[in-house]
PDB file of C-alpha atoms in Angstrom:
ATOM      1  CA  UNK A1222     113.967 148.486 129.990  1.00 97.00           C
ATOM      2  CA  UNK A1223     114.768 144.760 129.986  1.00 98.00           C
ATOM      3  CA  UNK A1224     111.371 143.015 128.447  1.00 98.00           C
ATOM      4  CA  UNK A1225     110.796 139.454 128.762  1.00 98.00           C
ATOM      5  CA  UNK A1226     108.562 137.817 126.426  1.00 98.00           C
ATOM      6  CA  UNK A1227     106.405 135.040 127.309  1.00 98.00           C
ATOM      7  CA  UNK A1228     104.756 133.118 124.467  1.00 96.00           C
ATOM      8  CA  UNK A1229     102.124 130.453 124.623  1.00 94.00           C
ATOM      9  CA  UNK A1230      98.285 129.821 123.381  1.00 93.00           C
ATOM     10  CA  UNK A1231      96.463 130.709 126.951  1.00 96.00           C
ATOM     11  CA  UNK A1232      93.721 128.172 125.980  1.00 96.00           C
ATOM     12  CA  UNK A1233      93.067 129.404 128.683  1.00 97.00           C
ATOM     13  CA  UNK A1234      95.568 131.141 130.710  1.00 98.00           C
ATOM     14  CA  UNK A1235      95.689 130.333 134.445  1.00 98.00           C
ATOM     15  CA  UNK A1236      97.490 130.315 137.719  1.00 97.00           C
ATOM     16  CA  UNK A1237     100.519 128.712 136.637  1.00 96.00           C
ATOM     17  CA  UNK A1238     101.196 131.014 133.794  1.00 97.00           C
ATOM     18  CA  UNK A1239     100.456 133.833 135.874  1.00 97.00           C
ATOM     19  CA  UNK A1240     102.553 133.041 138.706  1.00 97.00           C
ATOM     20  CA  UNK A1241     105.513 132.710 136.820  1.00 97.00           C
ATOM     21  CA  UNK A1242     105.133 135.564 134.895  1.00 98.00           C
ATOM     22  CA  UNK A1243     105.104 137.024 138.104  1.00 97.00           C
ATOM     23  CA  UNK A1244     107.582 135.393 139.517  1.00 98.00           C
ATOM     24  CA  UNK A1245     110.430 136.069 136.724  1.00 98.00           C
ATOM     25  CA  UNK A1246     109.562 139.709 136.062  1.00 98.00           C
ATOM     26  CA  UNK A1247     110.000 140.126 140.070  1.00 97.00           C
ATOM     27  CA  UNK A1248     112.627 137.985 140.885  1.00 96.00           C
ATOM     28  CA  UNK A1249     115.223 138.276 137.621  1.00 96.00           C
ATOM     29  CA  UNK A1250     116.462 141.792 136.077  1.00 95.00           C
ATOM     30  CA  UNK A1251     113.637 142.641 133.767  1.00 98.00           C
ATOM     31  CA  UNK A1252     111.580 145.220 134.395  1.00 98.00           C
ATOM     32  CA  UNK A1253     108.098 143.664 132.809  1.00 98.00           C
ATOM     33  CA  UNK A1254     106.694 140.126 131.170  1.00 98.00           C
ATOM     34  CA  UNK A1255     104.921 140.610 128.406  1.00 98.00           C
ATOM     35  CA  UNK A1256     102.544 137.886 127.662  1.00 98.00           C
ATOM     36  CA  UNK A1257     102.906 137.194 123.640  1.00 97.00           C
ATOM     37  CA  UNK A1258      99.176 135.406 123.042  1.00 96.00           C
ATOM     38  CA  UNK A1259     100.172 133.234 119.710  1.00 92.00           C
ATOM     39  CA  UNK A1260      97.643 132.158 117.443  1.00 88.00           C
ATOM     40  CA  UNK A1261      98.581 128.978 116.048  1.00 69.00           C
ATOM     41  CA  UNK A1262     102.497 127.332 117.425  1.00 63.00           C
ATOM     42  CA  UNK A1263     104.520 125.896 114.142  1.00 61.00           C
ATOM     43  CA  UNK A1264     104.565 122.768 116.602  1.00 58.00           C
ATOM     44  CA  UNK A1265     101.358 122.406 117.602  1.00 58.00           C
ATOM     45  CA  UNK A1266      99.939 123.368 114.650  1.00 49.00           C
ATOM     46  CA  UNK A1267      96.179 122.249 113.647  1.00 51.00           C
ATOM     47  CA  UNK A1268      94.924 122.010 117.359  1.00 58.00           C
ATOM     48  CA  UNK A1269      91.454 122.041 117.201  1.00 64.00           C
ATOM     49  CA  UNK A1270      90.850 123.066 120.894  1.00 78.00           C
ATOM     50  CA  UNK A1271      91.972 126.632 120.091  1.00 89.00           C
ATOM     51  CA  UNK A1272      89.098 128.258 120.762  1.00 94.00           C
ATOM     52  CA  UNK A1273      89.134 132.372 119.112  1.00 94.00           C
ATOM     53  CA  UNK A1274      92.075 134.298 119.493  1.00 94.00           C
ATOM     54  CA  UNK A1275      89.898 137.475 120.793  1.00 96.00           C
ATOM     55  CA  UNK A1276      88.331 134.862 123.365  1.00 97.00           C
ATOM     56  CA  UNK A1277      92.004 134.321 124.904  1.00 97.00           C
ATOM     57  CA  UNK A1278      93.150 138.105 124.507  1.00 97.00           C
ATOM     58  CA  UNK A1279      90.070 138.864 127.013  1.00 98.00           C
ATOM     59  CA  UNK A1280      90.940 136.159 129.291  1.00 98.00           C
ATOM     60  CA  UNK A1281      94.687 137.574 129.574  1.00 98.00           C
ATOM     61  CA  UNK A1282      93.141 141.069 130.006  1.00 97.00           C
ATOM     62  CA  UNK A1283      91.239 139.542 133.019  1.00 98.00           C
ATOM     63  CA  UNK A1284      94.030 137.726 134.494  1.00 98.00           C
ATOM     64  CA  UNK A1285      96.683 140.840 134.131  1.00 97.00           C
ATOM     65  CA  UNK A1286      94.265 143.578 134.973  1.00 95.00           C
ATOM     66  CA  UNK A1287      96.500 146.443 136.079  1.00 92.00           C
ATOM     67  CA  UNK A1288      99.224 144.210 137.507  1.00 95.00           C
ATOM     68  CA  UNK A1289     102.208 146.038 137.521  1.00 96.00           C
ATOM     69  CA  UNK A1290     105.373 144.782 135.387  1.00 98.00           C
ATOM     70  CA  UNK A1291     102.890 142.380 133.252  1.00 98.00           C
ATOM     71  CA  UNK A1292     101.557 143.029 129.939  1.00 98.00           C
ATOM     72  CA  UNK A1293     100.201 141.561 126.687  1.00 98.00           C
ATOM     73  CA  UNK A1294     101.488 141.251 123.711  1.00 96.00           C
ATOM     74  CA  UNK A1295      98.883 140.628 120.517  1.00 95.00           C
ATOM     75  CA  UNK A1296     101.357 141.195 117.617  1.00 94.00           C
ATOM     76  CA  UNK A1297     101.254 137.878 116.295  1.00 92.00           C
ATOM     77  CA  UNK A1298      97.524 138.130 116.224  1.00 93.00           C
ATOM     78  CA  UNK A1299      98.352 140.132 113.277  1.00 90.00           C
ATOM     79  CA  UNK A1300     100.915 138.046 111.751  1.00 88.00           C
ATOM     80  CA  UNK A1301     100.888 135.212 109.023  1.00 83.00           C
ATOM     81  CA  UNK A1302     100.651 131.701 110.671  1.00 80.00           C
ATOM     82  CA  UNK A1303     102.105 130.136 111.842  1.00 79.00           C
ATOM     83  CA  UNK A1304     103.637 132.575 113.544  1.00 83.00           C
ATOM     84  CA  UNK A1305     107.887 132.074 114.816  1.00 91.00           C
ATOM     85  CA  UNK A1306     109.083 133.535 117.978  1.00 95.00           C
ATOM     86  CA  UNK A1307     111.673 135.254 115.826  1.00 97.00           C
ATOM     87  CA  UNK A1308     109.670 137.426 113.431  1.00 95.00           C
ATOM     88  CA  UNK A1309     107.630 138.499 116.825  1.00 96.00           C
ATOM     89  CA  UNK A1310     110.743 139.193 118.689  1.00 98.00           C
ATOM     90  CA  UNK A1311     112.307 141.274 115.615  1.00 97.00           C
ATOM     91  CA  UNK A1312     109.187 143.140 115.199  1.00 96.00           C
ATOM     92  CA  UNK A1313     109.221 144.552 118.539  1.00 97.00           C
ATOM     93  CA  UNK A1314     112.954 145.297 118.907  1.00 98.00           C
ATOM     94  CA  UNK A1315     112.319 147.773 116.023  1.00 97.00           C
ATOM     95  CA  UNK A1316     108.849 148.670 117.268  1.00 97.00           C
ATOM     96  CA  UNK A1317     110.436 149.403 120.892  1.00 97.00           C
ATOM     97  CA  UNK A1318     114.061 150.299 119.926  1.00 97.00           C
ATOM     98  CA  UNK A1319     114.631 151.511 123.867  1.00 98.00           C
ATOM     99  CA  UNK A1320     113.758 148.538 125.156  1.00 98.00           C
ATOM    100  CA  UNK A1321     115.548 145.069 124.967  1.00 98.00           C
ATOM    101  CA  UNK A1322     113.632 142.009 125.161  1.00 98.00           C
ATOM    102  CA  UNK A1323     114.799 138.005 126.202  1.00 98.00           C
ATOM    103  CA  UNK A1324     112.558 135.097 125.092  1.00 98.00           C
ATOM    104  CA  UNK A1325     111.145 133.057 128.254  1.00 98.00           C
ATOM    105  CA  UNK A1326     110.607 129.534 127.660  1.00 97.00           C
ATOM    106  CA  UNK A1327     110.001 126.553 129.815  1.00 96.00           C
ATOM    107  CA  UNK A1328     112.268 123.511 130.056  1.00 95.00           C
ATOM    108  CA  UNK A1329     109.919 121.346 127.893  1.00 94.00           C
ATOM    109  CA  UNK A1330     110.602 124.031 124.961  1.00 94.00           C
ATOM    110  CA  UNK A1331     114.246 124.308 125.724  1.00 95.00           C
ATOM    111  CA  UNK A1332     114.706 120.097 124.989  1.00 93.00           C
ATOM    112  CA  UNK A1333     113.032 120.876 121.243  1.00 94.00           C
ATOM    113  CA  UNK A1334     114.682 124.558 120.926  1.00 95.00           C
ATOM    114  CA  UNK A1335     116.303 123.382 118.106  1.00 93.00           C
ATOM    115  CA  UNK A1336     113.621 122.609 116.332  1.00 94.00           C
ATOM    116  CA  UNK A1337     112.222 126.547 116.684  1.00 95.00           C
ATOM    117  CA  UNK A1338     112.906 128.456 113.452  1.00 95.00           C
ATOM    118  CA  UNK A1339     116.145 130.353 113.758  1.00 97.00           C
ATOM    119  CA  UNK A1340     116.961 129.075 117.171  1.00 96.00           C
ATOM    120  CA  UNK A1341     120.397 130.478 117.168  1.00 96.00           C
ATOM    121  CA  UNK A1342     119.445 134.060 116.237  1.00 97.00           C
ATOM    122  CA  UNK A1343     116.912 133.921 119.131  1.00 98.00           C
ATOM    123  CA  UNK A1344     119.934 133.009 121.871  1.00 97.00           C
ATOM    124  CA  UNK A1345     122.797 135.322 120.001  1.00 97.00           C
ATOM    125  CA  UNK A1346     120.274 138.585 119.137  1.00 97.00           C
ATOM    126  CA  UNK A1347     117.925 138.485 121.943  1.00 98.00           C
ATOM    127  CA  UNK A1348     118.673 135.676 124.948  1.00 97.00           C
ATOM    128  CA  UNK A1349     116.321 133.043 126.180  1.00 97.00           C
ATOM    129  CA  UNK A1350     115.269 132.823 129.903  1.00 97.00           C
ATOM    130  CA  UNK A1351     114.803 128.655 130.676  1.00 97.00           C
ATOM    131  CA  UNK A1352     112.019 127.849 133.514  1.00 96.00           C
ATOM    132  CA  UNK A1353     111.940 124.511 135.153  1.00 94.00           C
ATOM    133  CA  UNK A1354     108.888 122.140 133.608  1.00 93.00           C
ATOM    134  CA  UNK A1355     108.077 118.922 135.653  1.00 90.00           C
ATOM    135  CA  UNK A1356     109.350 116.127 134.127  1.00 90.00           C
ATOM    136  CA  UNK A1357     112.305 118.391 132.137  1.00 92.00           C
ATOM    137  CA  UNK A1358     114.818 118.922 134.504  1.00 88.00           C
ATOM    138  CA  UNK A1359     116.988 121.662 133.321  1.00 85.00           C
ATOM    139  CA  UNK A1360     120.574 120.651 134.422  1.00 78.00           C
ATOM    140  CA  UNK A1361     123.173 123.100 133.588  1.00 76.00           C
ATOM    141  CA  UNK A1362     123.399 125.054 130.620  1.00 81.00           C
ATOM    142  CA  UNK A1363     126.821 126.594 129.560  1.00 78.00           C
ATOM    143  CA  UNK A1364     125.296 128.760 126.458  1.00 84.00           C
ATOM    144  CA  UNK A1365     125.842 132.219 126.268  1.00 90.00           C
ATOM    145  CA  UNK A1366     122.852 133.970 126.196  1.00 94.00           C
ATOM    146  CA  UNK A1367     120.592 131.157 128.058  1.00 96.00           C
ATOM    147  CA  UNK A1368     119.692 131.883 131.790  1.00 95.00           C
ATOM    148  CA  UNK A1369     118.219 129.707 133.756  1.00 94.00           C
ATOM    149  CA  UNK A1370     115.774 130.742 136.954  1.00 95.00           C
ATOM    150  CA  UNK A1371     114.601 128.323 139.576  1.00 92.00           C
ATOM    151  CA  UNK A1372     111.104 129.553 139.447  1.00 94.00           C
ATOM    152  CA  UNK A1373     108.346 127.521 141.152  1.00 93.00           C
ATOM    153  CA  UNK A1374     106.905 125.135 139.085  1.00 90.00           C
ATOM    154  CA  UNK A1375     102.638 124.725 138.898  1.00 88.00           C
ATOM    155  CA  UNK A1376     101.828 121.214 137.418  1.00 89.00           C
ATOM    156  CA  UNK A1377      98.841 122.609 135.595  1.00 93.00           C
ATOM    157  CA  UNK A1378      98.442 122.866 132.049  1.00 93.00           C
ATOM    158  CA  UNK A1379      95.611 124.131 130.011  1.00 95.00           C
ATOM    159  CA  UNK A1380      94.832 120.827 128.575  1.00 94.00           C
ATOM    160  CA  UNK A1381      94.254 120.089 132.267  1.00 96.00           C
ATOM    161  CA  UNK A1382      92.020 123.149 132.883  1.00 97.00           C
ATOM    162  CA  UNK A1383      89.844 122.348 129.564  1.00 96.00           C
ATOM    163  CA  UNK A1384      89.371 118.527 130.437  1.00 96.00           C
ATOM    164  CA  UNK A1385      88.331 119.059 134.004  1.00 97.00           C
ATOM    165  CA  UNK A1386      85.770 122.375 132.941  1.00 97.00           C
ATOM    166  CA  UNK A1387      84.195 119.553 130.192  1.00 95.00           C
ATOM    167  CA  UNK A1388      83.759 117.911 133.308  1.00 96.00           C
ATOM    168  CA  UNK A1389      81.568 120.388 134.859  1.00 95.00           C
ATOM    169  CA  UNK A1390      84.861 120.804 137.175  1.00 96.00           C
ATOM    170  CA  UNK A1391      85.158 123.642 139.405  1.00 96.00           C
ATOM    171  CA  UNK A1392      88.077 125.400 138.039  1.00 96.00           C
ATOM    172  CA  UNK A1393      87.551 128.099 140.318  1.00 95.00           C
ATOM    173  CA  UNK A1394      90.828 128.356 142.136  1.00 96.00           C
ATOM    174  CA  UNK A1395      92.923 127.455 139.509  1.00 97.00           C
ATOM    175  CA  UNK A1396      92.216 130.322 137.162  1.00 97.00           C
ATOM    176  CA  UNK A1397      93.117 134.355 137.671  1.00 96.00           C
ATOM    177  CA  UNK A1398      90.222 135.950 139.208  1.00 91.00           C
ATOM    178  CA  UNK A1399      87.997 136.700 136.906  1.00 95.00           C
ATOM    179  CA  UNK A1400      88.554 134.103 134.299  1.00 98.00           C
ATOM    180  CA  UNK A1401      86.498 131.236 135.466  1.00 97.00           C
ATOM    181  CA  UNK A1402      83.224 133.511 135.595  1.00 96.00           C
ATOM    182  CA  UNK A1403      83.964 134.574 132.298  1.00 98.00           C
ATOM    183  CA  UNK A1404      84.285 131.108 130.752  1.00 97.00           C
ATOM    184  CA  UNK A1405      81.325 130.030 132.510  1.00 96.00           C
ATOM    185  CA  UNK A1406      79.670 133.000 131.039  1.00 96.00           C
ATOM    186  CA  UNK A1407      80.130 132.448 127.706  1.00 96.00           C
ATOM    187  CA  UNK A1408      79.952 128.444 128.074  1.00 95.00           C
ATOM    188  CA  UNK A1409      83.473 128.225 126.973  1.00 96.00           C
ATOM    189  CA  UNK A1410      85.952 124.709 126.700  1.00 95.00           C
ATOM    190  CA  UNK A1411      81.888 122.601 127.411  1.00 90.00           C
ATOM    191  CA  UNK A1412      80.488 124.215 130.654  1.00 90.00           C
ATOM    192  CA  UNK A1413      77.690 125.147 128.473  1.00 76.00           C
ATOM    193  CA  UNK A1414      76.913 121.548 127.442  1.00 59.00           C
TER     194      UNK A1414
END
């Protein structure tokens, strides 16, 4: 099976993330997205909105449910942090030695890929998948290893979500079902304030 892994905090996750993870596991060759939850990104690291990393595993479990061709990843919960993209991506070639797996990354990641440890191992060992982010437009890449798929783009971010729930914002309809009620339920990103 062809595996794509998707990497990214999920503080918290929500439509956006979820529709493309949809989108690309439907609409390219790989059989399933995982979602990789990381604990602490090299580049962003010290962000004190990260709220627990157990907290965003159950909100992925909510938003996946038993979606077929999506699944989570929690290995670098488990990992020294920072965790890289390359020590997760080794691990589960030799954890899933059937299976190969591509790194998915949005066009905002692929303009600093350079700066990712062992960038070129990721493209020549494993292959990177480029979404379009607004505001990063892709243009052409001529690297082997690096596909690029014109997946819808969602201008939403987390940072979005979290601001607007502080808010008292109804993020209702911008969440996977599920979600919302669950961070209202445990007062989560200020609804409880």
């Amino acid at each position: 099976m062809i595996i794509g892994v998707l990497g990214g905090s999920f503080n918290p996750v929500h439509i956006g993330h979820m529709m493309l993870a949809s989108y690309i596991q439907q609409f390219t060759d790989l059989d399933e997205v995982w979602l990789s939850l990381s604990p602490l990104n090299p580049l962003k690291a010290g962000s004190d909105e990260l709220i627990p990393d157990l907290i965003r595993l159950k909100m992925l479990e909510l938003a996946i449910g038993n979606t077929s061709g999506l699944n989570i990843c929690d290995y670098e919960l488990s990992m020294p942090r920072p965790s890289y993209t390359i020590n997760t991506l080794h691990y589960l070639a030799k954890r899933y030695p059937r299976h190969n797996f591509k790194l998915i990354i949005g066009s905002d990641n692929w303009k600093i890929f350079d700066q990712w440890k062992d960038h070129e191992a990721i493209i020549s060992e494993f292959g990177v998948i480029v979404y379009p982010r607004p505001g990063y437009p892709v243009g052409t890449i001529y690297d082997d290893g690096v596909d690029v798929v014109n997946a819808p783009m969602a201008d939403i971010s987390s940072t979005f979500i979290r601001k607007a729930l502080a808010r008292g914002w109804n993020m209702n309809y911008f969440l996977p079902q599920g979600v919302y009620d669950y961070i209202i339920k445990n007062n989560l990103y200020g609804t409880g304030s």
